[in-house]
Amino acid sequence: MLIAGSSTREINNLKTRLSAAFEMKDLGPAKQILGMKISRDRSAGTLNLSQELYIEKVLSRFRVNDAKPRTTPLKSVSLSSTEAEYVAIAEAGKEMIWLVDYLEELGKK
């Protein structure tokens, strides 16, 4: 379970109440969720999610000059590295649309 909030006191109170009903282990601040890197700027009051590593992983699957053998099946075949990058960007775009919808469900912009 991931608990997020603007008040450390409220988060700790919630963890205490949940611990009374459930067996819990506090893993500390989250650094990554759903393949996205989490960074927080407390002075600006912002929470940033980055899919940079995921996008790089997707792009690497489609690189023509990649010397490593592919261990996962490809969904499409590209005739050029440029086309492969377009496909990877489209896939990342789909993931981003899903993420935006997910964050809206959580009440975040």
mmCIF file of N, CA and C in Angstrom:
data_model
loop_
_atom_site.group_PDB
_atom_site.id
_atom_site.type_symbol
_atom_site.label_atom_id
_atom_site.label_comp_id
_atom_site.label_asym_id
_atom_site.label_seq_id
_atom_site.Cartn_x
_atom_site.Cartn_y
_atom_site.Cartn_z
ATOM 1 N N MET A 1 0.849 -1.156 0.000
ATOM 2 C CA MET A 1 0.000 0.000 0.000
ATOM 3 C C MET A 1 0.903 1.230 0.000
ATOM 4 N N LEU A 2 0.541 2.196 -0.791
ATOM 5 C CA LEU A 2 1.280 3.453 -0.852
ATOM 6 C C LEU A 2 0.427 4.522 -0.211
ATOM 7 N N ILE A 3 0.979 5.204 0.776
ATOM 8 C CA ILE A 3 0.263 6.286 1.452
ATOM 9 C C ILE A 3 0.946 7.596 1.081
ATOM 10 N N ALA A 4 0.161 8.533 0.582
ATOM 11 C CA ALA A 4 0.696 9.839 0.201
ATOM 12 C C ALA A 4 -0.151 10.931 0.836
ATOM 13 N N GLY A 5 0.483 12.019 1.194
ATOM 14 C CA GLY A 5 -0.236 13.146 1.771
ATOM 15 C C GLY A 5 0.697 14.301 2.020
ATOM 16 N N SER A 6 0.133 15.437 2.370
ATOM 17 C CA SER A 6 0.951 16.628 2.582
ATOM 18 C C SER A 6 1.368 16.791 4.038
ATOM 19 N N SER A 7 0.759 16.040 4.946
ATOM 20 C CA SER A 7 1.062 16.161 6.368
ATOM 21 C C SER A 7 1.684 14.867 6.894
ATOM 22 N N THR A 8 2.915 14.967 7.361
ATOM 23 C CA THR A 8 3.597 13.803 7.928
ATOM 24 C C THR A 8 2.845 13.288 9.145
ATOM 25 N N ARG A 9 2.302 14.195 9.925
ATOM 26 C CA ARG A 9 1.549 13.811 11.126
ATOM 27 C C ARG A 9 0.321 12.980 10.753
ATOM 28 N N GLU A 10 -0.416 13.417 9.731
ATOM 29 C CA GLU A 10 -1.604 12.673 9.296
ATOM 30 C C GLU A 10 -1.224 11.300 8.736
ATOM 31 N N ILE A 11 -0.131 11.248 7.988
ATOM 32 C CA ILE A 11 0.338 9.967 7.445
ATOM 33 C C ILE A 11 0.690 9.018 8.583
ATOM 34 N N ASN A 12 1.413 9.503 9.580
ATOM 35 C CA ASN A 12 1.797 8.661 10.721
ATOM 36 C C ASN A 12 0.574 8.202 11.505
ATOM 37 N N ASN A 13 -0.424 9.081 11.664
ATOM 38 C CA ASN A 13 -1.665 8.679 12.341
ATOM 39 C C ASN A 13 -2.372 7.572 11.569
ATOM 40 N N LEU A 14 -2.436 7.699 10.248
ATOM 41 C CA LEU A 14 -3.076 6.680 9.419
ATOM 42 C C LEU A 14 -2.323 5.354 9.516
ATOM 43 N N LYS A 15 -0.992 5.413 9.477
ATOM 44 C CA LYS A 15 -0.196 4.179 9.587
ATOM 45 C C LYS A 15 -0.432 3.512 10.942
ATOM 46 N N THR A 16 -0.559 4.294 11.995
ATOM 47 C CA THR A 16 -0.812 3.740 13.327
ATOM 48 C C THR A 16 -2.168 3.046 13.371
ATOM 49 N N ARG A 17 -3.188 3.687 12.802
ATOM 50 C CA ARG A 17 -4.526 3.077 12.786
ATOM 51 C C ARG A 17 -4.545 1.807 11.936
ATOM 52 N N LEU A 18 -3.881 1.833 10.775
ATOM 53 C CA LEU A 18 -3.841 0.645 9.918
ATOM 54 C C LEU A 18 -3.065 -0.489 10.584
ATOM 55 N N SER A 19 -2.000 -0.142 11.289
ATOM 56 C CA SER A 19 -1.179 -1.161 11.971
ATOM 57 C C SER A 19 -1.965 -1.884 13.059
ATOM 58 N N ALA A 20 -2.963 -1.207 13.619
ATOM 59 C CA ALA A 20 -3.788 -1.841 14.649
ATOM 60 C C ALA A 20 -4.667 -2.937 14.054
ATOM 61 N N ALA A 21 -5.037 -2.795 12.782
ATOM 62 C CA ALA A 21 -5.930 -3.762 12.146
ATOM 63 C C ALA A 21 -5.212 -4.740 11.218
ATOM 64 N N PHE A 22 -4.050 -4.345 10.693
ATOM 65 C CA PHE A 22 -3.341 -5.158 9.710
ATOM 66 C C PHE A 22 -1.873 -5.272 10.087
ATOM 67 N N GLU A 23 -1.270 -6.371 9.658
ATOM 68 C CA GLU A 23 0.167 -6.523 9.830
ATOM 69 C C GLU A 23 0.843 -5.713 8.725
ATOM 70 N N MET A 24 1.673 -4.778 9.106
ATOM 71 C CA MET A 24 2.286 -3.877 8.129
ATOM 72 C C MET A 24 3.792 -3.814 8.333
ATOM 73 N N LYS A 25 4.479 -3.483 7.250
ATOM 74 C CA LYS A 25 5.916 -3.255 7.293
ATOM 75 C C LYS A 25 6.164 -1.937 6.576
ATOM 76 N N ASP A 26 6.758 -0.981 7.264
ATOM 77 C CA ASP A 26 7.027 0.333 6.670
ATOM 78 C C ASP A 26 8.330 0.250 5.874
ATOM 79 N N LEU A 27 8.235 0.434 4.565
ATOM 80 C CA LEU A 27 9.408 0.368 3.701
ATOM 81 C C LEU A 27 10.034 1.740 3.470
ATOM 82 N N GLY A 28 9.512 2.762 4.150
ATOM 83 C CA GLY A 28 10.057 4.106 4.020
ATOM 84 C C GLY A 28 9.491 4.818 2.801
ATOM 85 N N PRO A 29 10.067 5.962 2.478
ATOM 86 C CA PRO A 29 9.569 6.744 1.345
ATOM 87 C C PRO A 29 9.692 5.974 0.026
ATOM 88 N N ALA A 30 8.667 6.062 -0.798
ATOM 89 C CA ALA A 30 8.665 5.382 -2.098
ATOM 90 C C ALA A 30 9.588 6.107 -3.062
ATOM 91 N N LYS A 31 10.391 5.360 -3.769
ATOM 92 C CA LYS A 31 11.282 5.920 -4.778
ATOM 93 C C LYS A 31 10.798 5.589 -6.186
ATOM 94 N N GLN A 32 9.915 4.575 -6.283
ATOM 95 C CA GLN A 32 9.429 4.133 -7.588
ATOM 96 C C GLN A 32 8.078 3.463 -7.401
ATOM 97 N N ILE A 33 7.164 3.676 -8.376
ATOM 98 C CA ILE A 33 5.867 3.019 -8.381
ATOM 99 C C ILE A 33 5.438 2.804 -9.824
ATOM 100 N N LEU A 34 4.934 1.619 -10.109
ATOM 101 C CA LEU A 34 4.465 1.274 -11.456
ATOM 102 C C LEU A 34 5.514 1.599 -12.523
ATOM 103 N N GLY A 35 6.772 1.387 -12.196
ATOM 104 C CA GLY A 35 7.846 1.625 -13.152
ATOM 105 C C GLY A 35 8.230 3.082 -13.314
ATOM 106 N N MET A 36 7.697 3.966 -12.484
ATOM 107 C CA MET A 36 8.003 5.395 -12.585
ATOM 108 C C MET A 36 8.832 5.848 -11.394
ATOM 109 N N LYS A 37 9.831 6.638 -11.670
ATOM 110 C CA LYS A 37 10.669 7.194 -10.615
ATOM 111 C C LYS A 37 9.918 8.354 -9.959
ATOM 112 N N ILE A 38 9.918 8.384 -8.630
ATOM 113 C CA ILE A 38 9.231 9.428 -7.872
ATOM 114 C C ILE A 38 10.275 10.380 -7.298
ATOM 115 N N SER A 39 10.090 11.666 -7.529
ATOM 116 C CA SER A 39 10.941 12.669 -6.891
ATOM 117 C C SER A 39 10.037 13.771 -6.344
ATOM 118 N N ARG A 40 10.435 14.310 -5.220
ATOM 119 C CA ARG A 40 9.613 15.307 -4.539
ATOM 120 C C ARG A 40 10.435 16.542 -4.257
ATOM 121 N N ASP A 41 9.865 17.696 -4.545
ATOM 122 C CA ASP A 41 10.495 18.980 -4.222
ATOM 123 C C ASP A 41 9.636 19.630 -3.144
ATOM 124 N N ARG A 42 10.058 19.464 -1.890
ATOM 125 C CA ARG A 42 9.263 19.979 -0.771
ATOM 126 C C ARG A 42 9.147 21.495 -0.800
ATOM 127 N N SER A 43 10.213 22.187 -1.217
ATOM 128 C CA SER A 43 10.157 23.658 -1.227
ATOM 129 C C SER A 43 9.125 24.172 -2.235
ATOM 130 N N ALA A 44 8.975 23.485 -3.365
ATOM 131 C CA ALA A 44 7.993 23.887 -4.376
ATOM 132 C C ALA A 44 6.645 23.198 -4.149
ATOM 133 N N GLY A 45 6.622 22.204 -3.253
ATOM 134 C CA GLY A 45 5.393 21.467 -2.988
ATOM 135 C C GLY A 45 4.939 20.610 -4.156
ATOM 136 N N THR A 46 5.920 20.032 -4.864
ATOM 137 C CA THR A 46 5.567 19.233 -6.038
ATOM 138 C C THR A 46 6.022 17.789 -5.878
ATOM 139 N N LEU A 47 5.305 16.916 -6.559
ATOM 140 C CA LEU A 47 5.636 15.503 -6.640
ATOM 141 C C LEU A 47 5.769 15.186 -8.117
ATOM 142 N N ASN A 48 6.926 14.703 -8.541
ATOM 143 C CA ASN A 48 7.193 14.454 -9.953
ATOM 144 C C ASN A 48 7.350 12.963 -10.210
ATOM 145 N N LEU A 49 6.752 12.515 -11.306
ATOM 146 C CA LEU A 49 6.868 11.128 -11.736
ATOM 147 C C LEU A 49 7.579 11.114 -13.077
ATOM 148 N N SER A 50 8.587 10.265 -13.205
ATOM 149 C CA SER A 50 9.350 10.183 -14.450
ATOM 150 C C SER A 50 9.301 8.769 -14.997
ATOM 151 N N GLN A 51 8.994 8.650 -16.289
ATOM 152 C CA GLN A 51 8.994 7.355 -16.963
ATOM 153 C C GLN A 51 10.236 7.208 -17.834
ATOM 154 N N GLU A 52 11.265 7.981 -17.578
ATOM 155 C CA GLU A 52 12.473 7.976 -18.408
ATOM 156 C C GLU A 52 13.054 6.571 -18.566
ATOM 157 N N LEU A 53 13.190 5.835 -17.457
ATOM 158 C CA LEU A 53 13.777 4.491 -17.536
ATOM 159 C C LEU A 53 12.876 3.549 -18.320
ATOM 160 N N TYR A 54 11.561 3.664 -18.130
ATOM 161 C CA TYR A 54 10.624 2.823 -18.870
ATOM 162 C C TYR A 54 10.691 3.131 -20.364
ATOM 163 N N ILE A 55 10.710 4.406 -20.716
ATOM 164 C CA ILE A 55 10.770 4.795 -22.126
ATOM 165 C C ILE A 55 12.064 4.290 -22.752
ATOM 166 N N GLU A 56 13.161 4.397 -22.026
ATOM 167 C CA GLU A 56 14.442 3.890 -22.540
ATOM 168 C C GLU A 56 14.366 2.376 -22.748
ATOM 169 N N LYS A 57 13.706 1.681 -21.830
ATOM 170 C CA LYS A 57 13.545 0.231 -21.961
ATOM 171 C C LYS A 57 12.726 -0.105 -23.208
ATOM 172 N N VAL A 58 11.640 0.624 -23.433
ATOM 173 C CA VAL A 58 10.807 0.387 -24.617
ATOM 174 C C VAL A 58 11.598 0.676 -25.890
ATOM 175 N N LEU A 59 12.306 1.802 -25.908
ATOM 176 C CA LEU A 59 13.099 2.153 -27.087
ATOM 177 C C LEU A 59 14.171 1.103 -27.365
ATOM 178 N N SER A 60 14.791 0.578 -26.324
ATOM 179 C CA SER A 60 15.862 -0.405 -26.527
ATOM 180 C C SER A 60 15.337 -1.691 -27.162
ATOM 181 N N ARG A 61 14.067 -2.029 -26.932
ATOM 182 C CA ARG A 61 13.488 -3.226 -27.543
ATOM 183 C C ARG A 61 13.372 -3.097 -29.051
ATOM 184 N N PHE A 62 13.313 -1.869 -29.559
ATOM 185 C CA PHE A 62 13.069 -1.656 -30.971
ATOM 186 C C PHE A 62 14.312 -1.191 -31.740
ATOM 187 N N ARG A 63 15.414 -1.037 -31.060
ATOM 188 C CA ARG A 63 16.624 -0.561 -31.736
ATOM 189 C C ARG A 63 17.139 -1.613 -32.698
ATOM 190 N N VAL A 64 17.414 -1.187 -33.922
ATOM 191 C CA VAL A 64 17.902 -2.100 -34.965
ATOM 192 C C VAL A 64 19.340 -2.503 -34.693
ATOM 193 N N ASN A 65 20.155 -1.579 -34.194
ATOM 194 C CA ASN A 65 21.571 -1.857 -33.990
ATOM 195 C C ASN A 65 21.853 -2.483 -32.622
ATOM 196 N N ASP A 66 20.826 -2.923 -31.936
ATOM 197 C CA ASP A 66 20.981 -3.559 -30.633
ATOM 198 C C ASP A 66 21.608 -4.946 -30.825
ATOM 199 N N ALA A 67 22.789 -5.164 -30.242
ATOM 200 C CA ALA A 67 23.523 -6.420 -30.457
ATOM 201 C C ALA A 67 22.999 -7.552 -29.567
ATOM 202 N N LYS A 68 22.265 -7.207 -28.505
ATOM 203 C CA LYS A 68 21.775 -8.235 -27.592
ATOM 204 C C LYS A 68 20.579 -8.958 -28.206
ATOM 205 N N PRO A 69 20.478 -10.263 -27.961
ATOM 206 C CA PRO A 69 19.303 -10.984 -28.471
ATOM 207 C C PRO A 69 18.052 -10.553 -27.719
ATOM 208 N N ARG A 70 16.928 -10.543 -28.398
ATOM 209 C CA ARG A 70 15.662 -10.168 -27.784
ATOM 210 C C ARG A 70 15.110 -11.382 -27.030
ATOM 211 N N THR A 71 14.684 -11.134 -25.795
ATOM 212 C CA THR A 71 14.143 -12.227 -24.988
ATOM 213 C C THR A 71 12.631 -12.124 -24.882
ATOM 214 N N THR A 72 12.037 -11.015 -25.406
ATOM 215 C CA THR A 72 10.582 -10.871 -25.368
ATOM 216 C C THR A 72 10.068 -10.745 -26.791
ATOM 217 N N PRO A 73 8.886 -11.273 -27.042
ATOM 218 C CA PRO A 73 8.345 -11.178 -28.404
ATOM 219 C C PRO A 73 7.988 -9.737 -28.756
ATOM 220 N N LEU A 74 8.227 -9.375 -30.001
ATOM 221 C CA LEU A 74 7.892 -8.036 -30.465
ATOM 222 C C LEU A 74 6.447 -7.990 -30.911
ATOM 223 N N LYS A 75 5.791 -6.851 -30.659
ATOM 224 C CA LYS A 75 4.414 -6.691 -31.074
ATOM 225 C C LYS A 75 4.335 -6.263 -32.538
ATOM 226 N N SER A 76 5.411 -5.655 -33.031
ATOM 227 C CA SER A 76 5.409 -5.206 -34.421
ATOM 228 C C SER A 76 6.833 -5.264 -34.966
ATOM 229 N N VAL A 77 6.947 -5.228 -36.277
ATOM 230 C CA VAL A 77 8.241 -5.244 -36.928
ATOM 231 C C VAL A 77 8.412 -3.916 -37.641
ATOM 232 N N SER A 78 9.541 -3.251 -37.405
ATOM 233 C CA SER A 78 9.807 -1.962 -38.033
ATOM 234 C C SER A 78 10.868 -2.132 -39.104
ATOM 235 N N LEU A 79 10.744 -1.331 -40.156
ATOM 236 C CA LEU A 79 11.706 -1.401 -41.244
ATOM 237 C C LEU A 79 12.870 -0.437 -41.058
ATOM 238 N N SER A 80 12.767 0.457 -40.078
ATOM 239 C CA SER A 80 13.856 1.393 -39.824
ATOM 240 C C SER A 80 13.892 1.740 -38.340
ATOM 241 N N SER A 81 15.032 2.257 -37.897
ATOM 242 C CA SER A 81 15.136 2.645 -36.490
ATOM 243 C C SER A 81 14.225 3.824 -36.191
ATOM 244 N N THR A 82 14.022 4.701 -37.156
ATOM 245 C CA THR A 82 13.121 5.845 -36.955
ATOM 246 C C THR A 82 11.692 5.349 -36.740
ATOM 247 N N GLU A 83 11.269 4.402 -37.575
ATOM 248 C CA GLU A 83 9.927 3.840 -37.415
ATOM 249 C C GLU A 83 9.791 3.156 -36.054
ATOM 250 N N ALA A 84 10.828 2.468 -35.637
ATOM 251 C CA ALA A 84 10.803 1.792 -34.339
ATOM 252 C C ALA A 84 10.656 2.802 -33.207
ATOM 253 N N GLU A 85 11.333 3.936 -33.328
ATOM 254 C CA GLU A 85 11.212 4.971 -32.299
ATOM 255 C C GLU A 85 9.807 5.557 -32.277
ATOM 256 N N TYR A 86 9.180 5.725 -33.440
ATOM 257 C CA TYR A 86 7.795 6.201 -33.477
ATOM 258 C C TYR A 86 6.868 5.212 -32.778
ATOM 259 N N VAL A 87 7.088 3.934 -33.017
ATOM 260 C CA VAL A 87 6.268 2.907 -32.374
ATOM 261 C C VAL A 87 6.470 2.971 -30.859
ATOM 262 N N ALA A 88 7.715 3.097 -30.427
ATOM 263 C CA ALA A 88 8.012 3.157 -28.993
ATOM 264 C C ALA A 88 7.391 4.392 -28.360
ATOM 265 N N ILE A 89 7.448 5.513 -29.053
ATOM 266 C CA ILE A 89 6.852 6.750 -28.533
ATOM 267 C C ILE A 89 5.342 6.599 -28.430
ATOM 268 N N ALA A 90 4.731 5.945 -29.414
ATOM 269 C CA ALA A 90 3.283 5.716 -29.371
ATOM 270 C C ALA A 90 2.919 4.848 -28.165
ATOM 271 N N GLU A 91 3.720 3.803 -27.924
ATOM 272 C CA GLU A 91 3.477 2.944 -26.758
ATOM 273 C C GLU A 91 3.621 3.735 -25.463
ATOM 274 N N ALA A 92 4.653 4.566 -25.384
ATOM 275 C CA ALA A 92 4.855 5.390 -24.186
ATOM 276 C C ALA A 92 3.697 6.372 -24.025
ATOM 277 N N GLY A 93 3.191 6.896 -25.147
ATOM 278 C CA GLY A 93 2.048 7.801 -25.098
ATOM 279 C C GLY A 93 0.816 7.122 -24.520
ATOM 280 N N LYS A 94 0.597 5.868 -24.923
ATOM 281 C CA LYS A 94 -0.535 5.119 -24.383
ATOM 282 C C LYS A 94 -0.384 4.938 -22.870
ATOM 283 N N GLU A 95 0.839 4.640 -22.451
ATOM 284 C CA GLU A 95 1.090 4.484 -21.016
ATOM 285 C C GLU A 95 0.838 5.799 -20.281
ATOM 286 N N MET A 96 1.229 6.917 -20.903
ATOM 287 C CA MET A 96 1.055 8.223 -20.272
ATOM 288 C C MET A 96 -0.428 8.561 -20.142
ATOM 289 N N ILE A 97 -1.232 8.240 -21.167
ATOM 290 C CA ILE A 97 -2.675 8.484 -21.098
ATOM 291 C C ILE A 97 -3.272 7.688 -19.946
ATOM 292 N N TRP A 98 -2.842 6.417 -19.813
ATOM 293 C CA TRP A 98 -3.323 5.592 -18.714
ATOM 294 C C TRP A 98 -2.931 6.204 -17.378
ATOM 295 N N LEU A 99 -1.690 6.686 -17.285
ATOM 296 C CA LEU A 99 -1.198 7.268 -16.038
ATOM 297 C C LEU A 99 -1.982 8.515 -15.667
ATOM 298 N N VAL A 100 -2.255 9.385 -16.636
ATOM 299 C CA VAL A 100 -3.021 10.610 -16.372
ATOM 300 C C VAL A 100 -4.406 10.241 -15.835
ATOM 301 N N ASP A 101 -5.063 9.275 -16.467
ATOM 302 C CA ASP A 101 -6.378 8.834 -15.999
ATOM 303 C C ASP A 101 -6.292 8.272 -14.577
ATOM 304 N N TYR A 102 -5.244 7.501 -14.320
ATOM 305 C CA TYR A 102 -5.057 6.911 -12.996
ATOM 306 C C TYR A 102 -4.867 8.001 -11.938
ATOM 307 N N LEU A 103 -4.028 8.990 -12.239
ATOM 308 C CA LEU A 103 -3.792 10.082 -11.284
ATOM 309 C C LEU A 103 -5.057 10.899 -11.067
ATOM 310 N N GLU A 104 -5.857 11.103 -12.121
ATOM 311 C CA GLU A 104 -7.124 11.830 -11.960
ATOM 312 C C GLU A 104 -8.068 11.073 -11.018
ATOM 313 N N GLU A 105 -8.073 9.729 -11.137
ATOM 314 C CA GLU A 105 -8.885 8.927 -10.226
ATOM 315 C C GLU A 105 -8.445 9.110 -8.778
ATOM 316 N N LEU A 106 -7.143 9.353 -8.582
ATOM 317 C CA LEU A 106 -6.612 9.566 -7.238
ATOM 318 C C LEU A 106 -6.794 11.017 -6.781
ATOM 319 N N GLY A 107 -7.352 11.857 -7.678
ATOM 320 C CA GLY A 107 -7.585 13.260 -7.327
ATOM 321 C C GLY A 107 -6.365 14.143 -7.539
ATOM 322 N N LYS A 108 -5.410 13.694 -8.345
ATOM 323 C CA LYS A 108 -4.199 14.461 -8.611
ATOM 324 C C LYS A 108 -4.232 14.994 -10.036
ATOM 325 N N LYS A 109 -3.607 16.121 -10.251
ATOM 326 C CA LYS A 109 -3.521 16.681 -11.610
ATOM 327 C C LYS A 109 -2.232 16.274 -12.251
#
